[in-house]
mmCIF file of C-alpha atoms and ligand atoms in Angstrom:
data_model
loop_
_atom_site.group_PDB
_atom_site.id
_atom_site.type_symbol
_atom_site.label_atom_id
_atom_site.label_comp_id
_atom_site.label_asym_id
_atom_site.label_seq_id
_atom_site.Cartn_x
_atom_site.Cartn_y
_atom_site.Cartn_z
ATOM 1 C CA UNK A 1 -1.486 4.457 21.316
ATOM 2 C CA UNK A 2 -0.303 5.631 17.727
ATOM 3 C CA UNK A 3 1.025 8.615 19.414
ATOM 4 C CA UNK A 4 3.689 6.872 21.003
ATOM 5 C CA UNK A 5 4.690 5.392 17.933
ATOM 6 C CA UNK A 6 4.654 8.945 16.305
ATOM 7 C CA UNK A 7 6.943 10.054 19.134
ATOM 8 C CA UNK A 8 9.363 7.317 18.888
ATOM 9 C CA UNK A 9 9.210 7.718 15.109
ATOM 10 C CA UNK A 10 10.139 11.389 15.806
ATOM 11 C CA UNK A 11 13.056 10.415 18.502
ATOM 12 C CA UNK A 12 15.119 8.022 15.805
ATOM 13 C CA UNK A 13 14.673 10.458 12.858
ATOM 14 C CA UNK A 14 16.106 13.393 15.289
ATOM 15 C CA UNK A 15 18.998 11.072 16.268
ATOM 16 C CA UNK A 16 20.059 10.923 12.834
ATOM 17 C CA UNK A 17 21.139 14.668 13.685
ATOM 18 C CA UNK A 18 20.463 16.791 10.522
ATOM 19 C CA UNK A 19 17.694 19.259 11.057
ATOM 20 C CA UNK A 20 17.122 19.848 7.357
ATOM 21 C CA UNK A 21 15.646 16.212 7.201
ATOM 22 C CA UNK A 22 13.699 16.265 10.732
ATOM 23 C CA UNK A 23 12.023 19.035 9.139
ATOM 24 C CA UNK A 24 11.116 17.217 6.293
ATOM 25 C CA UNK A 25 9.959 14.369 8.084
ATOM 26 C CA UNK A 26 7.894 16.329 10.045
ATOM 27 C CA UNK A 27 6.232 17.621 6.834
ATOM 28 C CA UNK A 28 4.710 14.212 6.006
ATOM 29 C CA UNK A 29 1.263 13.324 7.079
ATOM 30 C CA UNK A 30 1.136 10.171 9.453
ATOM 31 C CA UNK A 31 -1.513 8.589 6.885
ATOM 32 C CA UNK A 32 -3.993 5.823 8.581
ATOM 33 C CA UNK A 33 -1.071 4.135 10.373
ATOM 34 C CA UNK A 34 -2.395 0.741 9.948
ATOM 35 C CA UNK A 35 0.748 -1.092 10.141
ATOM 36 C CA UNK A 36 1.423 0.278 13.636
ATOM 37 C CA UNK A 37 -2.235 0.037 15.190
ATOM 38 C CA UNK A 38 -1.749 -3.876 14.067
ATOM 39 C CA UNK A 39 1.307 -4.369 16.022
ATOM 40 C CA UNK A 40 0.378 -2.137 18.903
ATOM 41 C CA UNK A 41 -3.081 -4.565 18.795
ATOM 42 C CA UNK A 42 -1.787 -7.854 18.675
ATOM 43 C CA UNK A 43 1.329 -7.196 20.934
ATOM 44 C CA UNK A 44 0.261 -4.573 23.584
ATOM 45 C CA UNK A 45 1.782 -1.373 23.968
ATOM 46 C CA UNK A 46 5.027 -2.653 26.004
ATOM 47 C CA UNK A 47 8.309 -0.947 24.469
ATOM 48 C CA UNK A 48 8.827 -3.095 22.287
ATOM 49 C CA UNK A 49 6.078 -3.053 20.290
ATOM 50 C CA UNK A 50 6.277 0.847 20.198
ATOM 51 C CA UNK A 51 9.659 0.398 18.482
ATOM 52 C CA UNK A 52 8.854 -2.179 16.437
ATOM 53 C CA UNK A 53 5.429 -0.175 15.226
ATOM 54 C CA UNK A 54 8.033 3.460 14.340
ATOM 55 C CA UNK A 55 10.456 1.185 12.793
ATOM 56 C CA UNK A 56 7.570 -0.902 10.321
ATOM 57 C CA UNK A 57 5.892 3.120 10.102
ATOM 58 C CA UNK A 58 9.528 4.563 8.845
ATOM 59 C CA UNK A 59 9.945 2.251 6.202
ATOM 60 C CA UNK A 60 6.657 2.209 5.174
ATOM 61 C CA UNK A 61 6.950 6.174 4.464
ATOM 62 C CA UNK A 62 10.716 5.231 3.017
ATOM 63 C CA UNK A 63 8.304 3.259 0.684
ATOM 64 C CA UNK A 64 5.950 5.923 -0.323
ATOM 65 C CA UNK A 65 8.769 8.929 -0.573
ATOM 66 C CA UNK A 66 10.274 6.435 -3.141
ATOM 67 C CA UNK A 67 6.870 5.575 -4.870
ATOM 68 C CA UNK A 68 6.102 9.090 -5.091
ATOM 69 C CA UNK A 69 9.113 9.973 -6.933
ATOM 70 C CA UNK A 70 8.745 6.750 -9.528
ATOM 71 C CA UNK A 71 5.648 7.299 -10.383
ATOM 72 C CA UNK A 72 5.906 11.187 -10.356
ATOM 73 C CA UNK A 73 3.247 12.090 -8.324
ATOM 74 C CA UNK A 74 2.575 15.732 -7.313
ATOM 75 C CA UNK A 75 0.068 14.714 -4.253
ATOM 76 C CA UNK A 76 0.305 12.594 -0.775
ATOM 77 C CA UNK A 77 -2.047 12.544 1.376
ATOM 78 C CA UNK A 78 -3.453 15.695 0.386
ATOM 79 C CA UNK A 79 -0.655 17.315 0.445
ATOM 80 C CA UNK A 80 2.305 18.385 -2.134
ATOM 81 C CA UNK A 81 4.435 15.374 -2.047
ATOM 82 C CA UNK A 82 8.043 15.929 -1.223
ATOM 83 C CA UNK A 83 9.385 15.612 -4.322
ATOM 84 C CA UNK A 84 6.801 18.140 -5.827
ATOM 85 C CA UNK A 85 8.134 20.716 -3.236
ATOM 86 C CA UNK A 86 12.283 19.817 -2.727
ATOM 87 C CA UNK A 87 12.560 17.666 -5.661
ATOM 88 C CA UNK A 88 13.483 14.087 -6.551
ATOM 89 C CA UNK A 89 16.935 13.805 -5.435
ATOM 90 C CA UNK A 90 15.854 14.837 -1.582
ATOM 91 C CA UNK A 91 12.845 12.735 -1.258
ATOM 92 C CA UNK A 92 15.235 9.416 -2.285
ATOM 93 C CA UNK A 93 17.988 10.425 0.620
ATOM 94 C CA UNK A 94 14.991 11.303 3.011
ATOM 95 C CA UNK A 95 13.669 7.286 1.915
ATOM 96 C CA UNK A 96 17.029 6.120 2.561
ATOM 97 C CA UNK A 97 17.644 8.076 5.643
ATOM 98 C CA UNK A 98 14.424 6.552 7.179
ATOM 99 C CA UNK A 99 14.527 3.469 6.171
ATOM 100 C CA UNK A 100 18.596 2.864 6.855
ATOM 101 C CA UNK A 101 17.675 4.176 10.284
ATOM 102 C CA UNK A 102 15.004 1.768 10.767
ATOM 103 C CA UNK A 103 17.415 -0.876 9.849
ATOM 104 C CA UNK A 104 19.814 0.428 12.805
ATOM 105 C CA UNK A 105 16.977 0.513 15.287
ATOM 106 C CA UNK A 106 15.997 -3.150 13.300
ATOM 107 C CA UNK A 107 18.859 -4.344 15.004
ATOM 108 C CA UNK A 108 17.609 -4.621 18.466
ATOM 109 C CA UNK A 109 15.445 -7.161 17.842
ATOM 110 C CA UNK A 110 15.706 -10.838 17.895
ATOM 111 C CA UNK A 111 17.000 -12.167 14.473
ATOM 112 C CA UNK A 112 13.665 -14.643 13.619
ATOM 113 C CA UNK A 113 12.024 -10.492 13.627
ATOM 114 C CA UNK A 114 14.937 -8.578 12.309
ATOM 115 C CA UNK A 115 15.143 -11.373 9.386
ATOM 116 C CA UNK A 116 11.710 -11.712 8.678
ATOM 117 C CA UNK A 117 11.331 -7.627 8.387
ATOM 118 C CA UNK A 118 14.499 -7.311 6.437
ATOM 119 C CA UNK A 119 12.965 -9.958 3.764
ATOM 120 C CA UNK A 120 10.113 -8.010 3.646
ATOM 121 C CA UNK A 121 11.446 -4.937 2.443
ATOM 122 C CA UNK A 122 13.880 -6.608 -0.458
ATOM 123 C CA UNK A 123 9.948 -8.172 -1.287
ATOM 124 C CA UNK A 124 8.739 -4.469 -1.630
ATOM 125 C CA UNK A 125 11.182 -3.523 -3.724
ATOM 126 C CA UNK A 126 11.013 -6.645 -6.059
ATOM 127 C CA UNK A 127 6.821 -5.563 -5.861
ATOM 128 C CA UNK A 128 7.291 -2.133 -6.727
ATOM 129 C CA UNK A 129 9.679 -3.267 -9.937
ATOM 130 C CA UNK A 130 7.064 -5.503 -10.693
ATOM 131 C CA UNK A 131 4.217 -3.151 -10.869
ATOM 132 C CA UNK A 132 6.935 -0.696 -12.809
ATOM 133 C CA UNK A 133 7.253 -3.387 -15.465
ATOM 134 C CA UNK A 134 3.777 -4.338 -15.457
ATOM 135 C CA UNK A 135 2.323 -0.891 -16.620
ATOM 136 C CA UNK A 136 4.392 -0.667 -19.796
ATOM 137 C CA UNK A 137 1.986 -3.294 -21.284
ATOM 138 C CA UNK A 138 -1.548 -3.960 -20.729
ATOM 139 C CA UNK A 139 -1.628 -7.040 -18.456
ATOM 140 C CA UNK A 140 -4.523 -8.934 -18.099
ATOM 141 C CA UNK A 141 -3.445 -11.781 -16.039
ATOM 142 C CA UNK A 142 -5.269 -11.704 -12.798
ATOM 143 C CA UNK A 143 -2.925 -13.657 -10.787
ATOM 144 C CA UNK A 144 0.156 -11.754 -11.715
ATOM 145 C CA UNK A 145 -1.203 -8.715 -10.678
ATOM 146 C CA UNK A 146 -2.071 -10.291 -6.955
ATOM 147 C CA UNK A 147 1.362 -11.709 -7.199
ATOM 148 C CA UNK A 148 2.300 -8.172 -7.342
ATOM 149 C CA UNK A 149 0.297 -6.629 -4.787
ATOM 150 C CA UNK A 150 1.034 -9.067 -2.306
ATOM 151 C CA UNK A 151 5.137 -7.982 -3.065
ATOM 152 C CA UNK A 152 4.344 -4.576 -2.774
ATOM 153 C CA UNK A 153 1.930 -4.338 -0.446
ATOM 154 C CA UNK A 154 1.021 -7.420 1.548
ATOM 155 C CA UNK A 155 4.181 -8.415 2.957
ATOM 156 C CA UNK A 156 4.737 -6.158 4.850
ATOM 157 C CA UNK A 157 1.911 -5.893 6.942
ATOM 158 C CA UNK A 158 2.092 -9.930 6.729
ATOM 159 C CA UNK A 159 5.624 -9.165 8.232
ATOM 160 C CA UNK A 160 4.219 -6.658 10.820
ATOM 161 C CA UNK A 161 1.345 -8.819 12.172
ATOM 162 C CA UNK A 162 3.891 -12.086 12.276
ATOM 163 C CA UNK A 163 6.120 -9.863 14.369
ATOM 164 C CA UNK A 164 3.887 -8.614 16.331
ATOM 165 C CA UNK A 165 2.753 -11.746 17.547
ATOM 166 C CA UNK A 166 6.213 -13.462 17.786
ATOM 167 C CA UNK A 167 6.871 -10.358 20.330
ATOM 168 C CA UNK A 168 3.566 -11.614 22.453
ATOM 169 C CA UNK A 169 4.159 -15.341 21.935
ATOM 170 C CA UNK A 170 1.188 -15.502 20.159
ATOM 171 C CA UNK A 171 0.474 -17.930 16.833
ATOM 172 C CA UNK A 172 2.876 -16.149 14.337
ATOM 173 C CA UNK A 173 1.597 -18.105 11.366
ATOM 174 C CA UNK A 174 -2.004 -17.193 12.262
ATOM 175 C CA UNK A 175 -1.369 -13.927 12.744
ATOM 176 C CA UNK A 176 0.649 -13.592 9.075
ATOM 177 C CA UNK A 177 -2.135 -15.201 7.194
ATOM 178 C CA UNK A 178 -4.435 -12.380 8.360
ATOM 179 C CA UNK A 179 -1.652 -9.477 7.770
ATOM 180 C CA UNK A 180 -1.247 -10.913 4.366
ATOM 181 C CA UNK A 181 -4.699 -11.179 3.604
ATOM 182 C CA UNK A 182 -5.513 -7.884 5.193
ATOM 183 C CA UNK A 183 -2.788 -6.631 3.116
ATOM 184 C CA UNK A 184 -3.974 -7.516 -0.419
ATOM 185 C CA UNK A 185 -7.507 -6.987 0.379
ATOM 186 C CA UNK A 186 -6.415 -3.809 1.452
ATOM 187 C CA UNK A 187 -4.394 -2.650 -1.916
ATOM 188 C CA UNK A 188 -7.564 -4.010 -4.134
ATOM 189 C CA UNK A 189 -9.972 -1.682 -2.192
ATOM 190 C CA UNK A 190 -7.213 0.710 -3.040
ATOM 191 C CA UNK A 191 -7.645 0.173 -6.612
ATOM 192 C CA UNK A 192 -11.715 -0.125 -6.446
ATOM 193 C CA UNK A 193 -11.547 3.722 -4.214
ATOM 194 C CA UNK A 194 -9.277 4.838 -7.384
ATOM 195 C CA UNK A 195 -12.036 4.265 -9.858
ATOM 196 C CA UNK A 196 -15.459 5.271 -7.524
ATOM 197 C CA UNK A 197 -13.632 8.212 -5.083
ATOM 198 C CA UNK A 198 -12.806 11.422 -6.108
ATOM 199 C CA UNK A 199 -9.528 13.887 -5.944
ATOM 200 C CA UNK A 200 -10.669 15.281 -2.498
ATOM 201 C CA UNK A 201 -11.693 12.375 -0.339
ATOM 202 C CA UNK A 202 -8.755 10.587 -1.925
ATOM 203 C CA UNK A 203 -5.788 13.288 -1.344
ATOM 204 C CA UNK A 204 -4.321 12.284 -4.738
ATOM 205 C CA UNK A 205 -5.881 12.169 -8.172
ATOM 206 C CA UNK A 206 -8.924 9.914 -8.838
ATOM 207 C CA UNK A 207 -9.407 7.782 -12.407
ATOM 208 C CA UNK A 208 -5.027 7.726 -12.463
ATOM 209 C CA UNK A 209 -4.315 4.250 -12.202
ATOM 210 C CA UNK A 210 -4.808 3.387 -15.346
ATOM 211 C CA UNK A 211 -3.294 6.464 -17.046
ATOM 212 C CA UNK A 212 -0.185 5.603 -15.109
ATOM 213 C CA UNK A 213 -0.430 2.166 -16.707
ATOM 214 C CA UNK A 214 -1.437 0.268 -13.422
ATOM 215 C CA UNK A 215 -4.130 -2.390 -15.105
ATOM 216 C CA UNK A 216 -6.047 -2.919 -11.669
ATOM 217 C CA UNK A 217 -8.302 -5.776 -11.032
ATOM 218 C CA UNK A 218 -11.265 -3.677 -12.332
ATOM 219 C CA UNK A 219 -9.929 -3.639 -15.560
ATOM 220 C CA UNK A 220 -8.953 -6.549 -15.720
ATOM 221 C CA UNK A 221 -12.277 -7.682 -14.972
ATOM 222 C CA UNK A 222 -13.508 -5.099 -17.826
ATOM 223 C CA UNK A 223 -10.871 -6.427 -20.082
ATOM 224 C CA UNK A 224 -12.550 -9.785 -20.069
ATOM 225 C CA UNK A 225 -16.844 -8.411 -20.668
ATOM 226 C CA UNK A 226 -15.542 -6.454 -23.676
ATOM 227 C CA UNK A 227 -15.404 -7.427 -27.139
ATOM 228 C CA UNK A 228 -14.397 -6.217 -30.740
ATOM 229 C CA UNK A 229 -14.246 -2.253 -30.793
ATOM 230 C CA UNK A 230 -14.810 -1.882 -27.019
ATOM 231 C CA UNK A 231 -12.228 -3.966 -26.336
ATOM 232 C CA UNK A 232 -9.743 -1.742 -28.567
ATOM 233 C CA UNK A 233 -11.293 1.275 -27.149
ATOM 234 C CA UNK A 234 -9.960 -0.025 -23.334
ATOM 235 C CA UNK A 235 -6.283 -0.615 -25.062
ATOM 236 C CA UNK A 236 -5.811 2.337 -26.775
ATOM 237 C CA UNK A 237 -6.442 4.208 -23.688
ATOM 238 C CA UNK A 238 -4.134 2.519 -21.345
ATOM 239 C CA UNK A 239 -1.031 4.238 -20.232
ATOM 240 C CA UNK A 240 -2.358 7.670 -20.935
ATOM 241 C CA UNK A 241 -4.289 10.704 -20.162
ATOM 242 C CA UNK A 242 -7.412 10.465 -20.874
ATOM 243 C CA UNK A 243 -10.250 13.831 -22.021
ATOM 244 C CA UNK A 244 -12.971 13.741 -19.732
ATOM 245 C CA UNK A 245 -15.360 12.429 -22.086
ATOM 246 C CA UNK A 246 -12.770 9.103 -22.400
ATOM 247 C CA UNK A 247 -12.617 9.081 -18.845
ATOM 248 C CA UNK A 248 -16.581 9.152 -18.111
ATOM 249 C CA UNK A 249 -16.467 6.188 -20.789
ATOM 250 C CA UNK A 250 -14.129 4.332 -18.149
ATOM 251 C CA UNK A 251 -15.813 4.816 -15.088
ATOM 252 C CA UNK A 252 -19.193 3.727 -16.746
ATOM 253 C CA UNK A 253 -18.053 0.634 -18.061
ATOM 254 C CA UNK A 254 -15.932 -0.593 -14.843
ATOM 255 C CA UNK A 255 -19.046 0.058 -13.047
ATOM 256 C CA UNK A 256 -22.189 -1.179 -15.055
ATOM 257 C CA UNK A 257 -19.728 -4.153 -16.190
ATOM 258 C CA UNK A 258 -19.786 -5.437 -12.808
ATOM 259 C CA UNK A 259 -16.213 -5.279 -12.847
ATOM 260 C CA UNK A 260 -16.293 -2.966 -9.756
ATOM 261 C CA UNK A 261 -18.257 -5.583 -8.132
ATOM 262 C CA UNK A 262 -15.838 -8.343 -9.029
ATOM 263 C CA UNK A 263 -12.847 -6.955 -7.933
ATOM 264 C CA UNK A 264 -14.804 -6.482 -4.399
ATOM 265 C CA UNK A 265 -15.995 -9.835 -3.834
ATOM 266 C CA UNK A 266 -12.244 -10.886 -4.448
ATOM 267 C CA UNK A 267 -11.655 -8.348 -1.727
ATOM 268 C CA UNK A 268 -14.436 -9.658 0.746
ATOM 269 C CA UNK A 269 -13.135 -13.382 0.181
ATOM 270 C CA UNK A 270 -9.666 -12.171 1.155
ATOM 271 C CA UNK A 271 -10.765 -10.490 4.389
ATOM 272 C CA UNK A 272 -13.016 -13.181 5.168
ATOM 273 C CA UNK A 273 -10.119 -15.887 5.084
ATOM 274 C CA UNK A 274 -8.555 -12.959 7.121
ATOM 275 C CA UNK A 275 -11.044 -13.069 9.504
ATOM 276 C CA UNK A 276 -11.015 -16.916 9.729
ATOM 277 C CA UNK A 277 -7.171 -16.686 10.489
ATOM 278 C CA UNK A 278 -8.099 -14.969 14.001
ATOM 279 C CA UNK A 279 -10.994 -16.056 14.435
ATOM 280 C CA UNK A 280 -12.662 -14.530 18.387
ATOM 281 C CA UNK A 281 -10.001 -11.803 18.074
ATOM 282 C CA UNK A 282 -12.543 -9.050 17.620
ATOM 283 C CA UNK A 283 -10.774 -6.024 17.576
ATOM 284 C CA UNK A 284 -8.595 -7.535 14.523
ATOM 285 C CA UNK A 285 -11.790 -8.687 12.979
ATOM 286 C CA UNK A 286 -13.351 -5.049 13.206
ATOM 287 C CA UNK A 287 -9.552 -3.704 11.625
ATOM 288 C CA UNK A 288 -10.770 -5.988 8.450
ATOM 289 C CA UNK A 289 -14.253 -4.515 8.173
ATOM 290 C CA UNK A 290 -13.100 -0.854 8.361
ATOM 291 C CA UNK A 291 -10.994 -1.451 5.759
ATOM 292 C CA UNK A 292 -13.290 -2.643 3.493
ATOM 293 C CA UNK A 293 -15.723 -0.112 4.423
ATOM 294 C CA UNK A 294 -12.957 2.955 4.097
ATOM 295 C CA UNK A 295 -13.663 6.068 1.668
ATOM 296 C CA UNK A 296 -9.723 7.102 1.700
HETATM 297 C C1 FPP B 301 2.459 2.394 -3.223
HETATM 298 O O1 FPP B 301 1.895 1.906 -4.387
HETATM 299 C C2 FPP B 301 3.818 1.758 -3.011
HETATM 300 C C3 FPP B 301 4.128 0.774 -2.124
HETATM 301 C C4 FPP B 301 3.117 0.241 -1.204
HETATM 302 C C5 FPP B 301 5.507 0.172 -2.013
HETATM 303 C C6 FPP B 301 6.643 0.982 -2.595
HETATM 304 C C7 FPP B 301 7.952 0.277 -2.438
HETATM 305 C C8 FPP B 301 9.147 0.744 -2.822
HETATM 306 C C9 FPP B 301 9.316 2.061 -3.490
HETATM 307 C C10 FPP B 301 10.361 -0.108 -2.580
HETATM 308 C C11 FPP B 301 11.467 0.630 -1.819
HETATM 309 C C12 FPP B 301 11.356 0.447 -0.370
HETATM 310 C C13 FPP B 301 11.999 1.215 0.595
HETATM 311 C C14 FPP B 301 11.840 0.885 2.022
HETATM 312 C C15 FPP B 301 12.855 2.375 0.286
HETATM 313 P P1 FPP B 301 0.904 2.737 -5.321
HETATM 314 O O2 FPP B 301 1.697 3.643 -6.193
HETATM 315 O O3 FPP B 301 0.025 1.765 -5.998
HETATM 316 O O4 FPP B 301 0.020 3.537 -4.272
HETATM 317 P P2 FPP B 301 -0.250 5.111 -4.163
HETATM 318 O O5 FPP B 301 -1.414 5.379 -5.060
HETATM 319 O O6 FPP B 301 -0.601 5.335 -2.705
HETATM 320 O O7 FPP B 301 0.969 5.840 -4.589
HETATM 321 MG MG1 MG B 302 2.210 5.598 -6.179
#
């Protein structure tokens, strides 16, 4: 059923009519497509819901082509990113060309969806800004940091699932508690997967988070078990690279800490109030579990 949504995906970006940026497009791996198996799960697979799926997928990889550039990353997905290979200035028009063009296709929709997606991506953006100004300082405030990953992350697969089920007539606030749950939940196993995975089952760089500046739930959680010297340690290493022997240090504190573990139960309650949200809906409760059992 994702292959439709990759087709239709395909179909608007070739509309736009310039073949240097269909090629490009058709560089970028698909990734897990979780927004779209949501939609395509709560609302069928009538039209519809195929469109609304490509045009949730497009901006969603408008998203990441943006991320990629502002945080500078060489890797997506296992693969060069696109600003690695044709530079900044490309992989910000191919965002905007995708995501402008999902706006067009946006259009079609009635305006409770079209609103309600719209909002969601000016909440991205005020996420991502967030979680720019967040890593020039070591931030140990908890709920600021899930403030900030629901922005960037959860709302729009909160605004996805809601959609969804306003397209099906189903409960739309049920259906956006568990997207925004799901959502979180999903960014903090995100974080957890950046401290315990590794380079090649990840498809980017393992251990980064915290060079970049990102102070994840983990260490936060670390943060607040460490005292004195230790504590010091944690802070002078924030924000940049790190020798291996620094980085081993890291890793073995976050886990032996228990602030691994934390940061997972937070998780678990998350999908669990998920779960709750939808409760008999099996399918969407197995979504939840895979997620919290992924590797990638
Ligand atoms: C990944 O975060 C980034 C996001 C989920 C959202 C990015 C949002 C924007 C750039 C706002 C602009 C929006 C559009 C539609 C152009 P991450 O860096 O923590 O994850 P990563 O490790 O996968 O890169
Ligand atoms: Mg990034």
């Amino acid at each position: 059923m994702v292959e439709a949504v990759a087709r239709r995906m395909q179909e608007m970006v070739a509309a736009v009519d310039y073949p240097y940026a269909t090629g490009l497009f058709e560089t970028l791996s698909g990734g897990k497509r979780l927004r779209a198996r949501l939609i395509m799960m709560i609302a069928g697979e009538e039209d519809a819901a195929v469109t609304l799926a490509a045009v949730i997928e497009l901006i969603h990889a408008a998203s990441l082509l943006h991320d990629d550039v502002i945080d500078e990353a060489q890797l997506r997905r296992g693969t060069p990113s696109v600003n690695a290979t044709e530079g900044s200035k490309q992989a910000v028009m191919l965002g905007d060309i995708l995501y402008s063009k999902a706006f067009s296709e946006l259009t079609q929709f009635d305006a409770r969806i079209a609103k309600s997606v719209a909002d969601a991506v000016t909440s991205l953006s005020v996420g991502e800004m967030m979680d720019v100004q967040m890593a020039k300082t070591f931030n140990e405030d908890d709920k600021r940091y899930l403030q900030m990953l629901y922005l960037k992350t959860g709302v729009l697969i909160e605004a996805a699932a809601k959609c969804a089920a306003l397209l099906a007539g189903k409960d739309a606030d049920a259906y956006a508690l568990y997207g925004k749950n799901l959502g979180i939940a999903f960014q903090i196993i995100d974080d957890i997967l950046d401290i315990v995975s590794d380079e090649a089952t990840l498809g980017k760089p393992a251990m980064n988070d915290f060079v970049e500046g990102k102070c994840t739930l983990p260490y936060i959680h670390l943060y607040r078990t460490l005292e004195g010297e230790a504590r010091e340690r944690l802070l002078a290493l924030h924000g940049r690279s790190a020798t291996t022997e620094e980085t081993q240090w890291l890793k073995a504190g976050l886990e032996s800490s228990g602030a691994v573990k934390a940061a997972y139960a937070q998780a678990r309650a998350l999908s669990d109030e998920a779960k709750r949200a939808v409760s008999g809906d099996a399918p969407l409760e197995a979504v939840i579990e895979s997620m919290m059992q992924r590797t990638f």
